[in-house]
PDB file of C-alpha atoms and ligand atoms in Angstrom:
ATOM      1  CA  UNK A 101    -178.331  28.215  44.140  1.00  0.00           C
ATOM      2  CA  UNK A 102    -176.898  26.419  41.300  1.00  0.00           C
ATOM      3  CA  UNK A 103    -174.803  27.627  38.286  1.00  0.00           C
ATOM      4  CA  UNK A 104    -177.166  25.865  35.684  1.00  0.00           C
ATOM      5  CA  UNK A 105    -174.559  24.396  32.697  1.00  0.00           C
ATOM      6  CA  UNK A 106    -174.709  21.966  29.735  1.00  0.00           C
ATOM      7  CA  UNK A 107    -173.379  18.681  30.339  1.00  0.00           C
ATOM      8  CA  UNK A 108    -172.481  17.228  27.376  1.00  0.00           C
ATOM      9  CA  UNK A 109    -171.741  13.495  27.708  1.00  0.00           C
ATOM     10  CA  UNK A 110    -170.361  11.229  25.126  1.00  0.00           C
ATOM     11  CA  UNK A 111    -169.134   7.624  24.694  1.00  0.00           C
ATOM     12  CA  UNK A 112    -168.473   4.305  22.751  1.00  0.00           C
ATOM     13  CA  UNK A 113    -172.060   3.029  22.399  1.00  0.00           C
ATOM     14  CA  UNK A 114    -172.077  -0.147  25.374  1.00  0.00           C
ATOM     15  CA  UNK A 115    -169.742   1.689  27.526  1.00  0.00           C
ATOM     16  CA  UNK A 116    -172.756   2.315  30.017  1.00  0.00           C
ATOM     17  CA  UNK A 117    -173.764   6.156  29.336  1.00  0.00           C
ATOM     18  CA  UNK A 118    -177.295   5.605  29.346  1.00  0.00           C
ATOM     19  CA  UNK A 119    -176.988   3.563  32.858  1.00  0.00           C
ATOM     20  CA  UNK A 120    -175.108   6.117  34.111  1.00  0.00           C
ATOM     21  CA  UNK A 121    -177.533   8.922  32.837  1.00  0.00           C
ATOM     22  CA  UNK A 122    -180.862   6.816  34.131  1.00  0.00           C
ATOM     23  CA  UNK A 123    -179.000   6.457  37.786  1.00  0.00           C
ATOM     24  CA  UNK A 124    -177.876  10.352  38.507  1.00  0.00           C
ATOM     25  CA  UNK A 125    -180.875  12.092  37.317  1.00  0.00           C
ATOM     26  CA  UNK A 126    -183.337  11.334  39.875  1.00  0.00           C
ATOM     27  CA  UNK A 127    -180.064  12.654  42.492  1.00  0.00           C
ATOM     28  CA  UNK A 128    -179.703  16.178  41.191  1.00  0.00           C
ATOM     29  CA  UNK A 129    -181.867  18.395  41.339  1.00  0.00           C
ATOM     30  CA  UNK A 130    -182.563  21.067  38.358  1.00  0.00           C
ATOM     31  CA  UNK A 131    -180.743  18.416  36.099  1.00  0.00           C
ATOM     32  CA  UNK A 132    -182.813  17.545  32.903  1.00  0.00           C
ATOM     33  CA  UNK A 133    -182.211  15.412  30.192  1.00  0.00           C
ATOM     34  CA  UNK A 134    -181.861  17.050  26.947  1.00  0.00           C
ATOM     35  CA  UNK A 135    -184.534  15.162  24.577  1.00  0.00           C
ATOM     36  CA  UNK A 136    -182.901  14.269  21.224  1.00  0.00           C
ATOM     37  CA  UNK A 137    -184.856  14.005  18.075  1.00  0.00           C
ATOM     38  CA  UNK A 138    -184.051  10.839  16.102  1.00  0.00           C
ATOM     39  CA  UNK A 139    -185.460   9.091  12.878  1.00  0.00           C
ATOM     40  CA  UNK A 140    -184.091   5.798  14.590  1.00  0.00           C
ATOM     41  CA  UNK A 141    -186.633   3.040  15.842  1.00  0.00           C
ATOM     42  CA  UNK A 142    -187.558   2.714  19.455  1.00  0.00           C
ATOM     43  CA  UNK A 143    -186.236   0.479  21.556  1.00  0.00           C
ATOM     44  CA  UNK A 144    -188.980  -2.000  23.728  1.00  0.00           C
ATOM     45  CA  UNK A 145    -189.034  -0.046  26.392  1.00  0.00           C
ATOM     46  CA  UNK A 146    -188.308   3.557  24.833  1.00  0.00           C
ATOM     47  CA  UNK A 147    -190.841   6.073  24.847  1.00  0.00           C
ATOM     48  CA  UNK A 148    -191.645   9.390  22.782  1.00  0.00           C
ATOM     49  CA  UNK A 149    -191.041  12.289  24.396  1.00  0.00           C
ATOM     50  CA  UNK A 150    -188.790  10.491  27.040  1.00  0.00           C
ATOM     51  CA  UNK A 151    -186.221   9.166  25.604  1.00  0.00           C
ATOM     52  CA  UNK A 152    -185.919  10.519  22.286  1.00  0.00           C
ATOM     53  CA  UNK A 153    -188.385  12.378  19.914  1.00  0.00           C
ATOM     54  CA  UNK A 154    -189.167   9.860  17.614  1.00  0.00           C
ATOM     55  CA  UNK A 155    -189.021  11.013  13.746  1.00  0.00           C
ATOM     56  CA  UNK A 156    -189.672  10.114  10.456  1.00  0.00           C
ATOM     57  CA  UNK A 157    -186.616  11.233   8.154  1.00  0.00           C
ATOM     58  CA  UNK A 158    -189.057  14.071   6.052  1.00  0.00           C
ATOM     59  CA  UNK A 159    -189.816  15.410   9.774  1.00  0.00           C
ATOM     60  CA  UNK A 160    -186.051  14.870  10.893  1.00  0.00           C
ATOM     61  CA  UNK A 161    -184.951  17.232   7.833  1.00  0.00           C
ATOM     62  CA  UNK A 162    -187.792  19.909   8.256  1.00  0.00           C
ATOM     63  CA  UNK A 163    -186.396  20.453  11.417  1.00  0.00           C
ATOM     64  CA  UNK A 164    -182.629  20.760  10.062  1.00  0.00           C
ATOM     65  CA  UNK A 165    -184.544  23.174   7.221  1.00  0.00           C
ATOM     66  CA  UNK A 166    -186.647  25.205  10.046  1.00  0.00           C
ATOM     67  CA  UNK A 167    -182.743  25.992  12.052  1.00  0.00           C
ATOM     68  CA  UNK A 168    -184.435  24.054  15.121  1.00  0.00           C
ATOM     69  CA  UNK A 169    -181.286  21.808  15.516  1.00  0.00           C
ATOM     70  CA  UNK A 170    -178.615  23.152  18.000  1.00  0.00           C
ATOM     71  CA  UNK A 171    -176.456  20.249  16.154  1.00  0.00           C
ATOM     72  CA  UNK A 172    -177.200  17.309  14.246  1.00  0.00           C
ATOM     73  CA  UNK A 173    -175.517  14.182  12.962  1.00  0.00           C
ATOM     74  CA  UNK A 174    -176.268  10.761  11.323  1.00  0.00           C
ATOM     75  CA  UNK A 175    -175.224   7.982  13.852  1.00  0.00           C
ATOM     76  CA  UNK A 176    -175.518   4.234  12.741  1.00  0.00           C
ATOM     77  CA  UNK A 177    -177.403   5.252   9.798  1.00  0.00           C
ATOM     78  CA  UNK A 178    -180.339   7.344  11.537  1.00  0.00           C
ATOM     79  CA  UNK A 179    -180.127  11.230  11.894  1.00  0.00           C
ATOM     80  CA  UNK A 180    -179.881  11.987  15.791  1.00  0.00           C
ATOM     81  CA  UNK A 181    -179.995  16.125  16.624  1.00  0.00           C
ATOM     82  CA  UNK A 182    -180.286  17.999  19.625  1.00  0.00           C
ATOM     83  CA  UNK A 183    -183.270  20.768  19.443  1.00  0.00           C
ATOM     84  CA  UNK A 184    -181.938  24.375  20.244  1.00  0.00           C
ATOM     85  CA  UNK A 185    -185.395  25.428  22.580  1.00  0.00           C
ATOM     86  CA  UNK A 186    -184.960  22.403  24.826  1.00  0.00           C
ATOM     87  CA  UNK A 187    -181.709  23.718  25.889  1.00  0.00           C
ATOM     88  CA  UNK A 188    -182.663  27.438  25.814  1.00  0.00           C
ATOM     89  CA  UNK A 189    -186.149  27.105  27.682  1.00  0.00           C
ATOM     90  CA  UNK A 190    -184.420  24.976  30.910  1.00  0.00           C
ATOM     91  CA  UNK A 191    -181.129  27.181  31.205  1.00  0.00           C
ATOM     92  CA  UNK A 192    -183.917  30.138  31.429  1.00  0.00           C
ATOM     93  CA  UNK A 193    -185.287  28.023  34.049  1.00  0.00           C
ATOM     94  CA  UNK A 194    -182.189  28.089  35.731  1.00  0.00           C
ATOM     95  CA  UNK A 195    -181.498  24.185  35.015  1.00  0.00           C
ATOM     96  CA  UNK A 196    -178.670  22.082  33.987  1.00  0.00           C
ATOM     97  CA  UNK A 197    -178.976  19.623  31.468  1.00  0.00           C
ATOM     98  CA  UNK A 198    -177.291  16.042  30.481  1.00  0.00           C
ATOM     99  CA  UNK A 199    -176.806  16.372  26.308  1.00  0.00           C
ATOM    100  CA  UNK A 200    -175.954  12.662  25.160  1.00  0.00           C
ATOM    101  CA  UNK A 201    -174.672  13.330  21.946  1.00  0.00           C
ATOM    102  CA  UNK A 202    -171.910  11.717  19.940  1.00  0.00           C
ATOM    103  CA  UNK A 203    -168.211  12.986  19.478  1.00  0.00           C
ATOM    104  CA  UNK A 204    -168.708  14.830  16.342  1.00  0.00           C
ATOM    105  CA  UNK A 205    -172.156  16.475  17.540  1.00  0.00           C
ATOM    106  CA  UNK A 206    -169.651  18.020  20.530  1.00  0.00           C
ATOM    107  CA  UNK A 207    -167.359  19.433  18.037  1.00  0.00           C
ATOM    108  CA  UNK A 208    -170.650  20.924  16.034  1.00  0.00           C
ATOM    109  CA  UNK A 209    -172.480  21.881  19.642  1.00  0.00           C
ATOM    110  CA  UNK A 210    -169.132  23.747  21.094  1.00  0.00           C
ATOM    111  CA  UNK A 211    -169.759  26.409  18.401  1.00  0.00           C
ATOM    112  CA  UNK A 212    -173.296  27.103  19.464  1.00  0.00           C
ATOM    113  CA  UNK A 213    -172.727  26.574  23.402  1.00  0.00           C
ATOM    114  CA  UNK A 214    -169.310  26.885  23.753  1.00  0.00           C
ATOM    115  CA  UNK A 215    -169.626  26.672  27.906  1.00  0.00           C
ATOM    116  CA  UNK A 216    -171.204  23.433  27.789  1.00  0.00           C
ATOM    117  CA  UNK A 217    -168.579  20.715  29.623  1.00  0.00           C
ATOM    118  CA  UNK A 218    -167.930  17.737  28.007  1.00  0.00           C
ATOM    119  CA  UNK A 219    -167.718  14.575  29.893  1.00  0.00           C
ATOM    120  CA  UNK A 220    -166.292  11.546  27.909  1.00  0.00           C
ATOM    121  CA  UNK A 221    -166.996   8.142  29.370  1.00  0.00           C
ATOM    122  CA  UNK A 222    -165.442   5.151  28.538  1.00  0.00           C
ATOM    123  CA  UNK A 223    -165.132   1.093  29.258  1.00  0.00           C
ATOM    124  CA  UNK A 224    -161.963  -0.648  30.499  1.00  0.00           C
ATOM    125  CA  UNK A 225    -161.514  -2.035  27.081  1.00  0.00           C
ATOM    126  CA  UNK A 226    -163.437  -2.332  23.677  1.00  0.00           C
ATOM    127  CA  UNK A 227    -163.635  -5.938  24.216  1.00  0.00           C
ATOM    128  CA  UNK A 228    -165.630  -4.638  27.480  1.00  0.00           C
ATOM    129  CA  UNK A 229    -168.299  -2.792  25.398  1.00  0.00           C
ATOM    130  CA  UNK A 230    -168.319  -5.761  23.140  1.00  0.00           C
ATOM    131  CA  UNK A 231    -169.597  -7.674  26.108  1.00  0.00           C
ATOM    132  CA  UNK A 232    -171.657  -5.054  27.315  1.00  0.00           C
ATOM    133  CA  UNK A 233    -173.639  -4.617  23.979  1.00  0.00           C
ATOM    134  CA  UNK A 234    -174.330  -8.223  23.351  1.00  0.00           C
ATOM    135  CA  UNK A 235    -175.498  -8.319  26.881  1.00  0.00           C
ATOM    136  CA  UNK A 236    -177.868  -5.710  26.269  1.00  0.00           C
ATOM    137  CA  UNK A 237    -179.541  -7.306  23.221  1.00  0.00           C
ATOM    138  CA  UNK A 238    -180.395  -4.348  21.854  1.00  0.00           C
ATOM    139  CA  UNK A 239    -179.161  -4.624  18.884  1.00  0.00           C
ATOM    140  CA  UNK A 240    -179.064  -6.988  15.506  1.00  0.00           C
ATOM    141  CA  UNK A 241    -175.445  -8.570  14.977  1.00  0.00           C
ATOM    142  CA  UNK A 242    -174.936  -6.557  12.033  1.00  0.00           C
ATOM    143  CA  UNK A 243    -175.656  -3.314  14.291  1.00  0.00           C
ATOM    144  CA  UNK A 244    -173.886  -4.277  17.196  1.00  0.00           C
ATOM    145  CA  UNK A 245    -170.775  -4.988  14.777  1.00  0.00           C
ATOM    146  CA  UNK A 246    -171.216  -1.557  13.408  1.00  0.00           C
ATOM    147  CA  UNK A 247    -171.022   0.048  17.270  1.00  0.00           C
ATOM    148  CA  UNK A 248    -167.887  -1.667  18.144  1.00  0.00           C
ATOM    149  CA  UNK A 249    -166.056  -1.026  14.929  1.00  0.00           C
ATOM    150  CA  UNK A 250    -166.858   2.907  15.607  1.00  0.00           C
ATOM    151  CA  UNK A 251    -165.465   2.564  19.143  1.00  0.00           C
ATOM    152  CA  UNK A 252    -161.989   3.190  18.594  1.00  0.00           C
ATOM    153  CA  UNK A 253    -162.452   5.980  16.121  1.00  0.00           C
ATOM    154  CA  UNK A 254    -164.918   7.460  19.245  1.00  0.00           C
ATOM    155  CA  UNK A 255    -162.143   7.084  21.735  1.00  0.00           C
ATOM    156  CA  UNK A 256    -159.053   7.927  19.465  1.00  0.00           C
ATOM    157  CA  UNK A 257    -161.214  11.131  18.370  1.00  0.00           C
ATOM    158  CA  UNK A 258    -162.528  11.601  21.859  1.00  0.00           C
ATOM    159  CA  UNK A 259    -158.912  11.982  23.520  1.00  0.00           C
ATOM    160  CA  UNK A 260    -157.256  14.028  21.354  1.00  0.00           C
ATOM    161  CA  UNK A 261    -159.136  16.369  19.238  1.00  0.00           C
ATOM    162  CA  UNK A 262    -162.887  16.069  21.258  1.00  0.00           C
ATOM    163  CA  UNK A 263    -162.508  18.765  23.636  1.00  0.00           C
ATOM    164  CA  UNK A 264    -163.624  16.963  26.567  1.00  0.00           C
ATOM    165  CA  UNK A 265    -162.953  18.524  30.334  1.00  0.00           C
ATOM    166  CA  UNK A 266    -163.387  14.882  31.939  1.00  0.00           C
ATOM    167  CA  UNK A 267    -163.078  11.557  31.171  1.00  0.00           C
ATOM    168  CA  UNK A 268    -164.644   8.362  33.334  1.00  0.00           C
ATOM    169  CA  UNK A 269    -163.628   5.026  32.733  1.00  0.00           C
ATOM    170  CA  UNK A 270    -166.982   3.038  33.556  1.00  0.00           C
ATOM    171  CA  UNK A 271    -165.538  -0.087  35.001  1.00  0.00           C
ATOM    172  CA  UNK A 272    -167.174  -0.599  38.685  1.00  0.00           C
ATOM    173  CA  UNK A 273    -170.576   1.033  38.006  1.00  0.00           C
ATOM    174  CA  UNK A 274    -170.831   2.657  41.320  1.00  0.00           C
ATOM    175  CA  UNK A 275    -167.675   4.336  41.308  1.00  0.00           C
ATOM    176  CA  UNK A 276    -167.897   5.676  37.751  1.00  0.00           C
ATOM    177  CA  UNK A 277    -171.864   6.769  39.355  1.00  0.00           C
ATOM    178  CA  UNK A 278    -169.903   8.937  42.066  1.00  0.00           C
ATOM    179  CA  UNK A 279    -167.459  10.296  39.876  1.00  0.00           C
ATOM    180  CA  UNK A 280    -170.311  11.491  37.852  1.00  0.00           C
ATOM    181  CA  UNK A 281    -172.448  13.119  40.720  1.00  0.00           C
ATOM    182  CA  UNK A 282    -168.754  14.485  41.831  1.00  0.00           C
ATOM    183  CA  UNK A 283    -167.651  16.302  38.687  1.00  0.00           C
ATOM    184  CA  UNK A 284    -171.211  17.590  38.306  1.00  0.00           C
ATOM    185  CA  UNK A 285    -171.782  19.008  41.959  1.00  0.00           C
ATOM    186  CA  UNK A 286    -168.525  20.843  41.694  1.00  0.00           C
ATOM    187  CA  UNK A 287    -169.424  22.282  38.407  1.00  0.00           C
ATOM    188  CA  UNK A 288    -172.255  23.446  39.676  1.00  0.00           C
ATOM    189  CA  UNK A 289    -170.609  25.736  42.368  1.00  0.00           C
ATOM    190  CA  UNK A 290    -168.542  27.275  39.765  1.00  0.00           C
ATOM    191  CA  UNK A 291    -169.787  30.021  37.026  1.00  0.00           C
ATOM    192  CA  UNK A 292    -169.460  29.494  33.872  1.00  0.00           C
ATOM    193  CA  UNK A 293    -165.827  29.098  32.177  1.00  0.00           C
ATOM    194  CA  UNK A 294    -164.199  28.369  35.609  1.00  0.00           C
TER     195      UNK A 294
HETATM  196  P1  LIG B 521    -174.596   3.131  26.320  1.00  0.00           P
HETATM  197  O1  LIG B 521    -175.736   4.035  26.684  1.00  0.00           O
HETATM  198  O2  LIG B 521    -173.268   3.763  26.608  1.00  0.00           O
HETATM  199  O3  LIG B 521    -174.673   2.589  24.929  1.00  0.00           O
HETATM  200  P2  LIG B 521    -175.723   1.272  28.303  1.00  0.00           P
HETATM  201  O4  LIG B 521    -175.904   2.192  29.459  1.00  0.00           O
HETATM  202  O5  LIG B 521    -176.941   0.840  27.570  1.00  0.00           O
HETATM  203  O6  LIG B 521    -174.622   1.846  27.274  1.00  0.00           O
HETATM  204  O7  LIG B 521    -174.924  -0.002  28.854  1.00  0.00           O
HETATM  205  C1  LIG B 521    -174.626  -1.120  28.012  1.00  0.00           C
HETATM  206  C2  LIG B 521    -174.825  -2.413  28.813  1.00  0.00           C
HETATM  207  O8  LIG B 521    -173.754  -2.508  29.763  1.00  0.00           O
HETATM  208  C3  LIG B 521    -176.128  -2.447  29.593  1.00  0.00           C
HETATM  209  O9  LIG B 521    -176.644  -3.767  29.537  1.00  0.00           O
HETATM  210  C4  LIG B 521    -175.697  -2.064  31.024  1.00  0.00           C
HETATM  211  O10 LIG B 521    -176.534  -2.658  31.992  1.00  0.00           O
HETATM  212  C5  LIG B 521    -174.279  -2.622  31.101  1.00  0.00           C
HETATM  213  N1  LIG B 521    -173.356  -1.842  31.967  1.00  0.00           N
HETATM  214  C6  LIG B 521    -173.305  -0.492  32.166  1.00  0.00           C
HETATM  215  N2  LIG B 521    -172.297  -0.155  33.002  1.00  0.00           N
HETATM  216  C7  LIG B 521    -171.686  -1.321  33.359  1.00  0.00           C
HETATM  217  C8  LIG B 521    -170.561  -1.643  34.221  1.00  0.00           C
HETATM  218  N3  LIG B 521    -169.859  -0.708  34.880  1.00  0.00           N
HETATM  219  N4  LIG B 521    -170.218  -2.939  34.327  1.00  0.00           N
HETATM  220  C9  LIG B 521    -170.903  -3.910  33.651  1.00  0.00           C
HETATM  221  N5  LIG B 521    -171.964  -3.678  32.839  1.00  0.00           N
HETATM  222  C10 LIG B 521    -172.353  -2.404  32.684  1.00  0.00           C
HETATM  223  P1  LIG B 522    -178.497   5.162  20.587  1.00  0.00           P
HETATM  224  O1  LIG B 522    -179.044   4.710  19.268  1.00  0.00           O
HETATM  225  O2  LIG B 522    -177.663   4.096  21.256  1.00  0.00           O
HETATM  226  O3  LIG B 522    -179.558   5.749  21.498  1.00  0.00           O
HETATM  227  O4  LIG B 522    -177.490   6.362  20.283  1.00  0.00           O
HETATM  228  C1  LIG B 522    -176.473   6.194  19.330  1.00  0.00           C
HETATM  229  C2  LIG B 522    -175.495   7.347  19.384  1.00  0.00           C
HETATM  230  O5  LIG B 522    -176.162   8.559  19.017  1.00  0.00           O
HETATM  231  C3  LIG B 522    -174.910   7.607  20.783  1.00  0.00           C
HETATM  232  O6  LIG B 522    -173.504   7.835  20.610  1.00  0.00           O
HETATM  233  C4  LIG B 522    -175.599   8.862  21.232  1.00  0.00           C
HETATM  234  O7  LIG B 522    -174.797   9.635  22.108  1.00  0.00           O
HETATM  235  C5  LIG B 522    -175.781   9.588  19.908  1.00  0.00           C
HETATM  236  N1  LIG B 522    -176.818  10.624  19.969  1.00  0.00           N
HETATM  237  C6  LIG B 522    -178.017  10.576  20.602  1.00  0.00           C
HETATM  238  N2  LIG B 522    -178.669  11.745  20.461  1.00  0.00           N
HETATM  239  C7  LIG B 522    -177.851  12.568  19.728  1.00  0.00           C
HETATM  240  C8  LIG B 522    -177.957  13.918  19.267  1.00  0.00           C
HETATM  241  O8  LIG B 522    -178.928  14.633  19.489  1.00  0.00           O
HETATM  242  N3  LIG B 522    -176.920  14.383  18.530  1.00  0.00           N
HETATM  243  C9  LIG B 522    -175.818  13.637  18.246  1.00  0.00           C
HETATM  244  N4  LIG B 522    -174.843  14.214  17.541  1.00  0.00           N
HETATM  245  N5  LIG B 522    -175.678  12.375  18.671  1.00  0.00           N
HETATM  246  C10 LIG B 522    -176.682  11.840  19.401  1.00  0.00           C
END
């Protein structure tokens, strides 16, 4: 029997989140990903309903006018939020989830689910994620320019006014995989605000 909790994880876009998210999920079990709604484009392999909800902007801010948003934020130029009933309708189901949100959606989320634990993860260095994001070709030049001039301002607002219990450094994948499955499992055995 688990203590089902919100995971909130955050980090510099490259620093390896995502990886990190896709590799622990299928190890722990009653641990679902939180489904954000975005207005941004897919990605080639992204798919509705799995990775994000995909939204146009008029649906993005019916949802903002309808309450439906636990938090919500604009990120790179698209609106990203996090919808209240996905979190509500698994913790009822006695599961944990994984929120991937940004820095300032965890300051606007710990007002709504104050008990959620923030996990910050981070890269070695910024000109790490630099590498990482032009690796992942993901992303025009003008984009990827964008991610790694917010970087800092994620870290420096991250470590000292982000409220996070745990930070990983992603530099050997593996490890930074353990230390995820590590901090979770013993969260899990605790209730919540322990
Ligand atoms: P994020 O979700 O944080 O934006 P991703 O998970 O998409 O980042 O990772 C960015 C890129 O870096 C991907 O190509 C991924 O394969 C690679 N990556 C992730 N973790 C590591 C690591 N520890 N060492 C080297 N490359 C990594
Ligand atoms: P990406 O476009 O790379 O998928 O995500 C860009 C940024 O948006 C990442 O920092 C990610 O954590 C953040 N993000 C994704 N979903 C949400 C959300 O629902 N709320 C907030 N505040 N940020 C989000």
């Amino acid at each position: 029997m688990i203590h089902p909790k919100i995971f909130v994880l955050s980090a510099p876009s490259g620093a390896g989140k995502s990886t990190l998210i896709r590799r622990i999920l299928p190890k722990v079990s009653n641990l679902v990903f939180s489904i954000s709604a975005t207005t941004r484009k897919p990605r080639p392999m992204e798919q509705d309903g799995r990775e994000y909800f995909f939204k146009s902007k008029e649906e993005f801010l019916h949802m903002i006018e309808n309450d439906e948003l636990a938090e919500w934020q604009e990120v790179f130029g698209n609106y990203y939020g996090t919808p209240k009933s996905f979190i509500t309708g698994n913790i009822a189901k006695g599961n944990s989830l994984i929120l991937d949100i940004d820095v300032y959606g965890k300051t606007k989320l710990d007002k709504v689910f104050p008990e959620n634990v923030g996990i910050f993860i981070t890269a070695p260095s910024v000109g790490e994620i630099t590498n990482r994001l032009a690796s992942r070709k993901t992303e025009s030049a003008e984009d990827l320019a964008k991610r790694v001039a917010k970087a800092e301002e994620e870290i420096a607002y991250a470590t000292t006014k982000g409220n996070y219990k745990y930070t990983i450094v992603n530099n050997i994948l593996d490890d930074a995989e353990i230390e995820l499955l590590d901090i979770i499992k013993s969260e899990h055995g605790k209730e919540n605000g322990k």
